[in-house]
Structure formats: C-alpha cells, structure tokens
Amino acid sequence: IPVDGTIVCGRSGVNQGMVTGEAMPVYKKEGDKVIGGTTNMEEHIYMQSTCARPSESVLSKIVKMVQDAQSNKPPIQALADRVASVFVPTVVLLSVFTFLVWMLLLESGYVAMGGGMMDGKAASHDAFLFALMRGVAVLVVSCPCSLGLATPTAIMVATGVGA
C-alpha cells in the first residue's frame, strides 16, 4: 500500500506487521483505513489517499518518534552519568588502596598468608598475587558497568524494538 488512505472499493487482507508487529493479515473493507508501507495480501482494492503530505503519514510519524527518542537523553541516563562520574573514580581509588594495604600488611609480615615455608622471592610473588586479587575483587564487585552501559543499551534496544 503506497500511502495512508481509505478503501473506496474492494476488500482484502492487509499485513500490518510493519506497524503493529503482527504478521497475520487484518481484513479490510470499504471505508476502512489502511496504512502506507503495509502489504495487501489478497484481493485488489481501490483506495483514496488521506494524507496531503508525506510527513503526515503514519510511517513518517513513527520515524520521527524514533529519531526523537534516540536524540533525547532520558532523565535516568543523566542521573546514571552523574552517579558514575563520582562512583567510578571512587571505586578505582578504593581498589588501589585495597591493593596497597594488603601489600604493606603482607610484606611487613603483620599478616601471614600461611601455606608453609617459602623462600623470599616466592613469598613476595605470592603476596603480590594475593594483594592483586583483593584489589581486583573490590573493582569487580563494585563495577559500575551496569550504570554506565546498561542504560544506553536498554534505550537502544527499546528504540529498535519500538521501530
């Protein structure tokens, strides 16, 4: 169906999946409205256009709504950006601090890892790995990826589904 209009003669099944998402044909008869870009599946129909300009068609309005949705930043994304701008540096500093504290405690001998006798080089290597794992654990557990990535991703998916 080339443009939005009204059926003036005939009846047919019209696949409006492009607009509604439903692939089953909807039966239209004289006087029913049809949407441009949908597919006439069965019989011949005669129709009269009801939109004076292409910008007034249903398809054009859907495209404009999708463009507006993609160009505007929703309030929740702005809030997530503000929180992440403080949260990310704080978590990184906390992770580095955790690593340094564990290294100092282990190297000074104030805290023992256990595990038997080792020479100095092996103990130092194990202390580094132990402290590094604690620092990385703080970073992973506190990761703000859900704030920084999930919001824009959810918006793009929702916009794509809506289109």
Tab-separated table of C-alpha atoms in Angstrom:
chain	number	residue	atom	x	y	z
A	1	ILE	CA	0.000	0.000	0.000
A	2	PRO	CA	1.763	3.148	-1.182
A	3	VAL	CA	0.272	5.783	1.158
A	4	ASP	CA	-2.138	6.151	4.066
A	5	GLY	CA	-5.705	6.129	2.861
A	6	THR	CA	-9.227	4.772	2.947
A	7	ILE	CA	-10.535	1.841	0.929
A	8	VAL	CA	-13.214	3.019	-1.526
A	9	CYS	CA	-13.801	-0.273	-3.311
A	10	GLY	CA	-12.962	-3.900	-2.534
A	11	ARG	CA	-11.847	-5.923	0.442
A	12	SER	CA	-8.620	-7.703	1.260
A	13	GLY	CA	-6.324	-8.975	3.970
A	14	VAL	CA	-3.609	-6.463	4.821
A	15	ASN	CA	-0.390	-7.426	6.591
A	16	GLN	CA	0.193	-4.559	9.027
A	17	GLY	CA	3.223	-6.210	10.650
A	18	MET	CA	5.394	-3.239	9.695
A	19	VAL	CA	3.363	-1.081	12.099
A	20	THR	CA	1.863	-3.479	14.642
A	21	GLY	CA	4.354	-6.337	14.675
A	22	GLU	CA	1.556	-8.821	13.994
A	23	ALA	CA	2.162	-10.777	10.777
A	24	MET	CA	-1.397	-12.088	10.455
A	25	PRO	CA	-3.448	-10.191	7.871
A	26	VAL	CA	-6.175	-7.853	9.073
A	27	TYR	CA	-9.228	-7.915	6.818
A	28	LYS	CA	-10.163	-4.508	5.450
A	29	LYS	CA	-13.305	-3.480	3.591
A	30	GLU	CA	-14.759	-0.311	2.074
A	31	GLY	CA	-14.424	2.634	4.461
A	32	ASP	CA	-11.557	1.096	6.481
A	33	LYS	CA	-8.284	2.966	6.823
A	34	VAL	CA	-5.055	1.458	5.540
A	35	ILE	CA	-1.505	2.476	6.379
A	36	GLY	CA	1.169	3.215	3.805
A	37	GLY	CA	4.002	0.690	3.788
A	38	THR	CA	1.795	-2.234	4.760
A	39	THR	CA	1.191	-5.120	2.364
A	40	ASN	CA	-2.033	-6.006	0.553
A	41	MET	CA	-2.053	-9.794	0.705
A	42	GLU	CA	-5.081	-10.986	-1.276
A	43	GLU	CA	-7.526	-9.085	-3.492
A	44	HIS	CA	-7.354	-5.860	-5.444
A	45	ILE	CA	-8.504	-2.772	-3.612
A	46	TYR	CA	-9.071	0.806	-4.641
A	47	MET	CA	-8.189	3.451	-2.121
A	48	GLN	CA	-8.052	7.188	-1.754
A	49	SER	CA	-5.108	8.905	-0.082
A	50	THR	CA	-5.893	10.645	3.196
A	51	CYS	CA	-2.589	12.392	3.835
A	52	ALA	CA	-1.784	15.564	1.936
A	53	ARG	CA	1.967	15.456	2.654
A	54	PRO	CA	4.340	12.539	3.180
A	55	SER	CA	5.301	13.985	6.582
A	56	GLU	CA	1.724	13.384	7.782
A	57	SER	CA	1.773	9.623	7.154
A	58	VAL	CA	1.812	7.095	9.994
A	59	LEU	CA	5.190	5.774	8.850
A	60	SER	CA	6.730	9.283	8.872
A	61	LYS	CA	5.376	9.910	12.363
A	62	ILE	CA	6.880	6.625	13.604
A	63	VAL	CA	10.269	7.508	12.089
A	64	LYS	CA	10.149	10.957	13.721
A	65	MET	CA	9.256	9.470	17.128
A	66	VAL	CA	12.175	7.010	16.884
A	67	GLN	CA	14.576	9.815	15.923
A	68	ASP	CA	13.350	11.948	18.840
A	69	ALA	CA	13.713	9.037	21.245
A	70	GLN	CA	17.288	8.395	20.122
A	71	SER	CA	18.363	12.032	20.229
A	72	ASN	CA	16.974	12.914	23.672
A	73	LYS	CA	18.770	11.768	26.803
A	74	PRO	CA	16.233	10.456	29.322
A	75	PRO	CA	16.457	11.746	32.918
A	76	ILE	CA	17.504	8.334	34.262
A	77	GLN	CA	20.517	8.280	31.937
A	78	ALA	CA	21.565	11.774	33.083
A	79	LEU	CA	21.305	10.608	36.716
A	80	ALA	CA	23.333	7.478	35.939
A	81	ASP	CA	26.026	9.630	34.284
A	82	ARG	CA	26.256	11.899	37.357
A	83	VAL	CA	26.468	8.954	39.751
A	84	ALA	CA	29.031	7.167	37.583
A	85	SER	CA	31.216	10.293	37.349
A	86	VAL	CA	31.722	10.132	41.125
A	87	PHE	CA	31.390	6.398	41.655
A	88	VAL	CA	33.967	5.220	39.091
A	89	PRO	CA	36.951	7.228	40.420
A	90	THR	CA	35.977	6.325	43.986
A	91	VAL	CA	35.886	2.602	43.195
A	92	VAL	CA	39.209	2.737	41.317
A	93	LEU	CA	40.881	4.572	44.222
A	94	LEU	CA	39.375	2.135	46.710
A	95	SER	CA	40.669	-0.792	44.655
A	96	VAL	CA	44.194	0.658	44.503
A	97	PHE	CA	44.032	1.437	48.226
A	98	THR	CA	42.980	-2.161	48.961
A	99	PHE	CA	45.893	-3.496	46.899
A	100	LEU	CA	48.410	-1.218	48.629
A	101	VAL	CA	47.148	-2.001	52.153
A	102	TRP	CA	47.310	-5.751	51.539
A	103	MET	CA	50.806	-5.444	50.031
A	104	LEU	CA	52.018	-3.444	53.029
A	105	LEU	CA	50.451	-5.859	55.522
A	106	LEU	CA	51.840	-8.944	53.788
A	107	GLU	CA	55.323	-7.556	53.061
A	108	SER	CA	55.706	-6.229	56.616
A	109	GLY	CA	54.823	-9.640	57.987
A	110	TYR	CA	51.997	-8.205	60.066
A	111	VAL	CA	49.571	-10.592	58.327
A	112	ALA	CA	50.669	-14.078	57.273
A	113	MET	CA	49.193	-15.910	54.307
A	114	GLY	CA	50.078	-19.314	55.644
A	115	GLY	CA	50.977	-22.202	53.428
A	116	GLY	CA	54.333	-23.293	54.831
A	117	MET	CA	57.942	-22.284	54.271
A	118	MET	CA	58.873	-20.403	51.108
A	119	ASP	CA	61.942	-18.555	50.029
A	120	GLY	CA	61.730	-14.735	49.917
A	121	LYS	CA	61.135	-14.493	46.158
A	122	ALA	CA	58.215	-16.963	46.140
A	123	ALA	CA	56.658	-15.350	49.213
A	124	SER	CA	56.942	-11.894	47.642
A	125	HIS	CA	55.352	-13.163	44.401
A	126	ASP	CA	52.510	-14.829	46.316
A	127	ALA	CA	51.967	-11.681	48.393
A	128	PHE	CA	51.708	-9.610	45.205
A	129	LEU	CA	49.153	-12.012	43.672
A	130	PHE	CA	47.188	-12.187	46.928
A	131	ALA	CA	47.011	-8.377	47.188
A	132	LEU	CA	46.264	-8.013	43.477
A	133	MET	CA	43.337	-10.452	43.711
A	134	ARG	CA	41.884	-8.452	46.636
A	135	GLY	CA	42.224	-5.187	44.713
A	136	VAL	CA	40.649	-6.655	41.575
A	137	ALA	CA	37.852	-8.189	43.669
A	138	VAL	CA	36.941	-4.743	45.005
A	139	LEU	CA	36.917	-3.410	41.442
A	140	VAL	CA	34.795	-6.262	40.078
A	141	VAL	CA	32.273	-6.275	42.916
A	142	SER	CA	31.830	-2.509	42.781
A	143	CYS	CA	31.886	-2.263	38.991
A	144	PRO	CA	29.526	0.458	37.764
A	145	CYS	CA	29.221	-1.153	34.360
A	146	SER	CA	25.537	-1.703	34.982
A	147	LEU	CA	25.087	2.055	35.405
A	148	GLY	CA	27.316	3.180	32.559
A	149	LEU	CA	26.432	0.562	29.947
A	150	ALA	CA	23.020	-0.853	30.761
A	151	THR	CA	21.052	2.392	30.490
A	152	PRO	CA	22.164	3.370	26.951
A	153	THR	CA	21.966	-0.261	25.852
A	154	ALA	CA	18.408	-0.597	27.162
A	155	ILE	CA	17.412	2.620	25.386
A	156	MET	CA	18.835	1.450	22.063
A	157	VAL	CA	17.155	-1.964	22.368
A	158	ALA	CA	13.811	-0.391	23.291
A	159	THR	CA	14.078	2.056	20.398
A	160	GLY	CA	14.911	-0.758	17.984
A	161	VAL	CA	12.002	-2.860	19.205
A	162	GLY	CA	9.683	0.155	19.009
A	163	ALA	CA	10.743	0.827	15.432
